[in-house]
Amino acid sequence: MKKVWQECIECHSTYDADVIKYKCDCGGLLEVRIDLESLDGISWERFRSRSFNVWRYFELLPFEVGDSTVSLYEGGTPLYKCERLGKWLGAKDFYIKYEGMNPTGSFKDRGMCVGITKALKLGVKGVACASTGNTAASLAAYSARARIPCIVIVPKQTVALGKLFQAIMYGAKVIRLDGTFDEALSLVWKVVDEVGIYLLNSINPWRIEGQKTVAFEITDQLGKVPRYVALPVGNCGNIAAAWKGFKEMEVVGLTDCVPSMVGIQSEGASPFVDLVKNGLETLRPVEAPNTIASAIRIGKPVNWKKALLAVKESNGLVAKVSDAEIIEAQRMLASLEGIGVEPAAAASVAGVKKLIENGEIDADETIVCICTGNMLKDPNPELIKGLEPIDVAPDLDLIRNIFTSLLNQ
Ligand SMILES: *Cc1c(COP(=O)(O)O)cnc(C)c1O
Ligand SMILES: [Zn+2]
């Protein structure tokens, strides 16, 4: 038997793996711990003899052989070497880990397969989340797969159309809140225990367990640990998850170093970047977060303490970028490399560009940007301003002339 428990990141109180809790009694965040020292038979060779997805690294996940797991074959996403984009950034050895290739088009699927598997093991009546969009889409799909009732709550004014459509089509009960994501999360959190529904936001430490596999995959694909791993930061779960993955690989002897974690936020929603930059003791929430990158439009990230540890322990960096810089990066990813990402995902690339320009990132080292979500999620006309298509009447001469002039442009 694998020894698995939950532990507070602050007072280190421990709780049984089957206790449903989203915070320690002291108020600290919980994390899932596995007795890594007791695991045997872990090697890259063994992992690589299996299919390339989240479950390739089964020993490092908090389940036993024989446990039934819920899967849509998440993970196993491409790592692209990007020379043209790298040149634009001034980076020598630059890669994109393209999480838009997951079953519902974002990295959330890595966490949800584990979260829903845990929900089934616990025998809960239903699952719920607050979401800017992607968590709702992912939870809806996995609860459909597991045949478990699902309620999601999203901010009405800002949820991206593709994400809302997914949640509805996968069969979730969808509530639109006239308010922000932060309000939505604080409201659901207050009712879940009372109504007996299981909360699957990233405050739930089992989500992080699935999401940490992105670190395993990057290392597996690259054949080494990169010097920097950059990603967009919203509710602060994913940067903590990736960092946990890198640390655990080192503990079990799969690697002998760790990367610096680089967290990027948008100027209109940058409480975490401000916390790090200003050396604050505690997070100052942004009351009215605003950015075109709706997946990171979050003013009060619940996992900020975990993310702060990730940045501190990894000698990491943070930066904030403008919406204009995000849109530019999104277009460059698509047009220079054929990689279609949503705005939040492009923020990581925009942030790396800024940190290279500032001299904070060494451009000669290996850099991996995690591009968290797919372009198709968010077909917002704002994003293609100035690139609108040419409208024409069905006239042969006109079409011929336009083709000729476009080709000679
Ligand atoms: C959820 C999400 C993020 C933010 O991740 P956190 O864990 O909340 O920090 C970034 N990009 C995309 C596309 C997302 O869906
Ligand atoms: Zn505690």
Short mmCIF file of C-alpha atoms in Angstrom, two decimals, residues 13-280:
data_model
loop_
_atom_site.label_atom_id
_atom_site.label_comp_id
_atom_site.label_asym_id
_atom_site.label_seq_id
_atom_site.Cartn_x
_atom_site.Cartn_y
_atom_site.Cartn_z
CA SER A 13 -1.15 18.99 10.72
CA THR A 14 -2.09 15.87 8.86
CA TYR A 15 -5.47 14.51 7.81
CA ASP A 16 -6.51 11.15 6.46
CA ALA A 17 -6.70 10.91 2.66
CA ASP A 18 -10.45 10.32 2.84
CA VAL A 19 -11.32 13.36 4.96
CA ILE A 20 -13.12 16.00 2.90
CA LYS A 21 -11.49 19.30 3.76
CA TYR A 22 -10.47 22.29 1.69
CA LYS A 23 -8.39 23.96 4.40
CA CYS A 24 -6.63 23.00 7.61
CA ASP A 25 -8.28 23.84 10.94
CA CYS A 26 -5.63 26.57 11.23
CA GLY A 27 -6.79 28.08 7.94
CA GLY A 28 -3.74 26.88 5.99
CA LEU A 29 -3.89 25.30 2.54
CA LEU A 30 -3.78 21.52 2.33
CA GLU A 31 -1.62 19.44 0.07
CA VAL A 32 -1.68 15.74 -0.76
CA ARG A 33 1.43 13.93 0.34
CA ILE A 34 2.70 10.55 -0.82
CA ASP A 35 5.42 8.69 1.06
CA LEU A 36 7.87 9.06 -1.82
CA GLU A 37 10.71 7.29 -0.01
CA SER A 38 8.69 4.11 0.15
CA LEU A 39 8.02 3.92 -3.59
CA ASP A 40 10.10 1.49 -5.54
CA GLY A 41 10.55 0.61 -9.17
CA ILE A 42 10.39 4.22 -10.35
CA SER A 43 12.40 4.89 -13.50
CA TRP A 44 12.04 6.73 -16.79
CA GLU A 45 12.38 3.39 -18.53
CA ARG A 46 9.37 2.01 -16.72
CA PHE A 47 7.29 5.13 -17.33
CA ARG A 48 8.19 5.19 -21.02
CA SER A 49 6.98 1.63 -21.52
CA ARG A 50 3.46 3.01 -20.97
CA SER A 51 1.14 5.25 -23.01
CA PHE A 52 1.97 8.94 -22.96
CA ASN A 53 -0.67 10.54 -20.76
CA VAL A 54 -1.22 11.56 -17.13
CA TRP A 55 -1.37 7.92 -15.98
CA ARG A 56 2.10 7.06 -17.31
CA TYR A 57 3.43 8.30 -13.95
CA PHE A 58 1.01 6.23 -11.88
CA GLU A 59 3.42 5.54 -9.01
CA LEU A 60 3.62 9.27 -8.33
CA LEU A 61 -0.16 9.70 -8.27
CA PRO A 62 -2.14 9.15 -5.04
CA PHE A 63 -3.90 5.95 -6.12
CA GLU A 64 -3.30 2.22 -5.86
CA VAL A 65 -2.87 -0.22 -8.70
CA GLY A 66 -6.33 -1.67 -9.29
CA ASP A 67 -8.17 1.54 -8.35
CA SER A 68 -10.63 2.42 -11.10
CA THR A 69 -9.77 5.78 -12.58
CA VAL A 70 -11.75 8.22 -14.71
CA SER A 71 -9.97 9.25 -17.88
CA LEU A 72 -10.48 10.90 -21.26
CA TYR A 73 -6.76 10.34 -22.07
CA GLU A 74 -5.67 13.70 -20.71
CA GLY A 75 -2.08 14.89 -20.77
CA GLY A 76 0.42 13.56 -23.28
CA THR A 77 0.39 17.01 -24.87
CA PRO A 78 3.00 18.16 -27.42
CA LEU A 79 6.19 19.99 -26.50
CA TYR A 80 7.11 22.09 -29.54
CA LYS A 81 10.56 23.52 -30.17
CA CYS A 82 9.86 27.02 -31.49
CA GLU A 83 12.74 28.60 -33.35
CA ARG A 84 10.87 31.42 -35.02
CA LEU A 85 9.03 32.43 -31.88
CA GLY A 86 12.29 32.02 -29.95
CA LYS A 87 13.98 34.47 -32.31
CA TRP A 88 11.15 36.96 -31.76
CA LEU A 89 11.71 36.62 -28.01
CA GLY A 90 15.48 36.60 -28.26
CA ALA A 91 15.58 33.09 -26.74
CA LYS A 92 18.06 30.44 -27.91
CA ASP A 93 16.35 27.22 -26.81
CA PHE A 94 12.64 27.85 -26.52
CA TYR A 95 9.71 25.41 -26.19
CA ILE A 96 5.94 25.52 -25.89
CA LYS A 97 4.12 22.87 -23.85
CA TYR A 98 0.76 23.03 -25.59
CA GLU A 99 -1.95 22.24 -23.05
CA GLY A 100 -4.65 23.25 -25.50
CA MET A 101 -4.42 19.65 -26.79
CA ASN A 102 -6.12 18.21 -23.73
CA PRO A 103 -9.60 16.62 -24.10
CA THR A 104 -11.51 19.81 -23.24
CA GLY A 105 -8.75 22.13 -24.43
CA SER A 106 -7.02 23.18 -21.21
CA PHE A 107 -4.66 21.83 -18.55
CA LYS A 108 -7.60 21.64 -16.13
CA ASP A 109 -8.23 18.11 -17.47
CA ARG A 110 -5.05 16.85 -15.80
CA GLY A 111 -6.48 17.86 -12.46
CA MET A 112 -10.05 16.82 -13.11
CA CYS A 113 -9.29 13.19 -13.98
CA VAL A 114 -7.70 12.85 -10.55
CA GLY A 115 -10.31 15.02 -8.81
CA ILE A 116 -13.24 13.08 -10.23
CA THR A 117 -11.54 9.75 -9.54
CA LYS A 118 -11.20 10.89 -5.91
CA ALA A 119 -14.85 12.06 -5.87
CA LEU A 120 -15.99 8.58 -6.92
CA LYS A 121 -13.80 6.91 -4.30
CA LEU A 122 -15.31 9.19 -1.65
CA GLY A 123 -18.80 8.36 -2.87
CA VAL A 124 -19.95 11.98 -3.05
CA LYS A 125 -23.44 12.86 -4.34
CA GLY A 126 -22.31 15.50 -6.80
CA VAL A 127 -19.53 17.90 -7.74
CA ALA A 128 -19.34 21.66 -8.15
CA CYS A 129 -16.98 24.48 -9.01
CA ALA A 130 -16.78 28.20 -9.58
CA SER A 131 -14.99 28.97 -12.80
CA THR A 132 -13.86 31.65 -15.22
CA GLY A 133 -14.74 28.98 -17.84
CA ASN A 134 -12.16 26.25 -18.27
CA THR A 135 -12.65 24.56 -14.92
CA ALA A 136 -16.39 24.42 -15.62
CA ALA A 137 -15.85 22.92 -19.09
CA SER A 138 -13.45 20.32 -17.73
CA LEU A 139 -15.47 19.38 -14.65
CA ALA A 140 -18.59 19.07 -16.83
CA ALA A 141 -16.86 16.64 -19.18
CA TYR A 142 -15.34 14.46 -16.46
CA SER A 143 -18.54 14.31 -14.45
CA ALA A 144 -20.36 13.24 -17.62
CA ARG A 145 -17.77 10.52 -18.10
CA ALA A 146 -18.15 9.42 -14.47
CA ARG A 147 -21.95 9.84 -14.47
CA ILE A 148 -21.99 12.12 -11.47
CA PRO A 149 -24.17 15.26 -11.12
CA CYS A 150 -22.36 18.54 -11.72
CA ILE A 151 -23.14 22.20 -10.97
CA VAL A 152 -20.89 25.02 -12.18
CA ILE A 153 -21.05 28.73 -11.53
CA VAL A 154 -19.45 31.26 -13.89
CA PRO A 155 -19.26 35.07 -14.07
CA LYS A 156 -21.99 36.08 -16.50
CA GLN A 157 -20.32 39.13 -18.05
CA THR A 158 -16.91 37.67 -18.78
CA VAL A 159 -17.12 33.92 -19.38
CA ALA A 160 -15.78 33.03 -22.86
CA LEU A 161 -18.43 31.69 -25.23
CA GLY A 162 -16.62 28.46 -26.12
CA LYS A 163 -16.16 27.51 -22.47
CA LEU A 164 -19.77 28.24 -21.55
CA PHE A 165 -20.91 26.20 -24.54
CA GLN A 166 -18.75 23.25 -23.45
CA ALA A 167 -20.10 23.21 -19.90
CA ILE A 168 -23.69 23.25 -21.15
CA MET A 169 -23.14 20.63 -23.85
CA TYR A 170 -21.38 18.23 -21.46
CA GLY A 171 -24.53 18.33 -19.36
CA ALA A 172 -23.60 20.39 -16.31
CA LYS A 173 -26.16 22.56 -14.57
CA VAL A 174 -24.81 26.02 -15.34
CA ILE A 175 -25.38 29.04 -13.12
CA ARG A 176 -24.37 32.47 -14.38
CA LEU A 177 -23.52 34.89 -11.60
CA ASP A 178 -23.94 38.60 -11.94
CA GLY A 179 -20.55 39.12 -10.31
CA THR A 180 -16.86 38.22 -10.45
CA PHE A 181 -15.13 34.84 -10.33
CA ASP A 182 -13.88 35.64 -6.83
CA GLU A 183 -17.44 36.20 -5.63
CA ALA A 184 -18.57 33.00 -7.34
CA LEU A 185 -15.89 30.94 -5.59
CA SER A 186 -16.51 32.43 -2.18
CA LEU A 187 -20.26 31.76 -2.56
CA VAL A 188 -19.99 28.11 -3.69
CA TRP A 189 -17.41 27.42 -1.04
CA LYS A 190 -19.86 28.59 1.63
CA VAL A 191 -22.60 26.20 0.50
CA VAL A 192 -20.83 23.00 -0.59
CA ASP A 193 -20.55 21.38 2.85
CA GLU A 194 -24.10 22.25 3.79
CA VAL A 195 -25.64 20.78 0.65
CA GLY A 196 -23.21 17.86 0.54
CA ILE A 197 -21.54 18.50 -2.80
CA TYR A 198 -17.81 18.09 -3.50
CA LEU A 199 -15.86 21.23 -4.46
CA LEU A 200 -13.40 20.76 -7.32
CA ASN A 201 -11.72 24.14 -7.57
CA SER A 202 -7.93 24.13 -7.28
CA ILE A 203 -8.29 24.72 -3.54
CA ASN A 204 -9.02 20.98 -3.62
CA PRO A 205 -5.54 19.44 -3.26
CA TRP A 206 -6.39 16.37 -5.37
CA ARG A 207 -6.66 18.60 -8.44
CA ILE A 208 -3.05 19.68 -7.96
CA GLU A 209 -1.95 16.03 -7.94
CA GLY A 210 -3.11 15.59 -11.52
CA GLN A 211 -1.79 18.93 -12.66
CA LYS A 212 1.72 18.22 -11.34
CA THR A 213 2.15 15.70 -14.18
CA VAL A 214 2.92 18.56 -16.57
CA ALA A 215 6.34 18.74 -14.89
CA PHE A 216 6.90 15.01 -15.46
CA GLU A 217 5.94 15.28 -19.11
CA ILE A 218 8.12 18.31 -19.86
CA THR A 219 11.13 16.53 -18.36
CA ASP A 220 10.23 13.27 -20.10
CA GLN A 221 9.95 14.98 -23.50
CA LEU A 222 12.93 17.27 -23.16
CA GLY A 223 15.17 14.58 -21.66
CA LYS A 224 16.26 17.09 -19.01
CA VAL A 225 14.94 19.73 -16.63
CA PRO A 226 14.64 23.13 -18.31
CA ARG A 227 16.23 26.18 -16.68
CA TYR A 228 12.93 28.13 -16.66
CA VAL A 229 9.27 27.10 -16.74
CA ALA A 230 6.84 29.98 -17.35
CA LEU A 231 3.08 29.93 -17.00
CA PRO A 232 0.12 32.26 -16.54
CA VAL A 233 -1.13 32.68 -12.98
CA GLY A 234 -4.78 33.13 -12.00
CA ASN A 235 -5.96 31.35 -8.87
CA CYS A 236 -2.31 30.29 -8.30
CA GLY A 237 -2.93 26.51 -8.39
CA ASN A 238 -1.10 25.48 -11.52
CA ILE A 239 2.25 27.08 -10.76
CA ALA A 240 2.18 25.34 -7.37
CA ALA A 241 1.22 22.07 -9.06
CA ALA A 242 4.04 22.19 -11.62
CA TRP A 243 6.52 23.07 -8.87
CA LYS A 244 5.33 20.13 -6.76
CA GLY A 245 5.95 17.86 -9.74
CA PHE A 246 9.50 19.10 -10.24
CA LYS A 247 10.30 18.73 -6.54
CA GLU A 248 8.93 15.21 -6.36
CA MET A 249 10.95 14.06 -9.36
CA GLU A 250 14.08 15.23 -7.59
CA VAL A 251 13.11 13.48 -4.34
CA VAL A 252 12.60 10.12 -6.05
CA GLY A 253 15.83 10.49 -8.03
CA LEU A 254 14.37 10.91 -11.50
CA THR A 255 16.17 14.27 -11.82
CA ASP A 256 18.98 16.08 -10.06
CA CYS A 257 17.89 19.70 -10.40
CA VAL A 258 14.79 21.90 -10.57
CA PRO A 259 13.82 24.85 -12.78
CA SER A 260 12.97 28.40 -11.80
CA MET A 261 9.23 28.92 -11.89
CA VAL A 262 8.10 32.03 -13.74
CA GLY A 263 4.59 33.33 -13.00
CA ILE A 264 2.89 35.81 -15.31
CA GLN A 265 -0.22 37.90 -14.66
CA SER A 266 -2.08 40.58 -16.50
CA GLU A 267 -1.69 44.23 -15.48
CA GLY A 268 -5.39 44.46 -14.65
CA ALA A 269 -5.33 41.41 -12.37
CA SER A 270 -1.90 41.16 -10.79
CA PRO A 271 -2.29 40.66 -7.03
CA PHE A 272 0.24 37.80 -6.97
CA VAL A 273 2.89 39.60 -9.02
CA ASP A 274 2.49 42.67 -6.78
CA LEU A 275 2.83 40.49 -3.69
CA VAL A 276 6.14 39.06 -4.90
CA LYS A 277 7.53 42.29 -6.36
CA ASN A 278 6.73 44.35 -3.29
CA GLY A 279 7.75 41.68 -0.81
CA LEU A 280 4.38 41.91 0.93
#
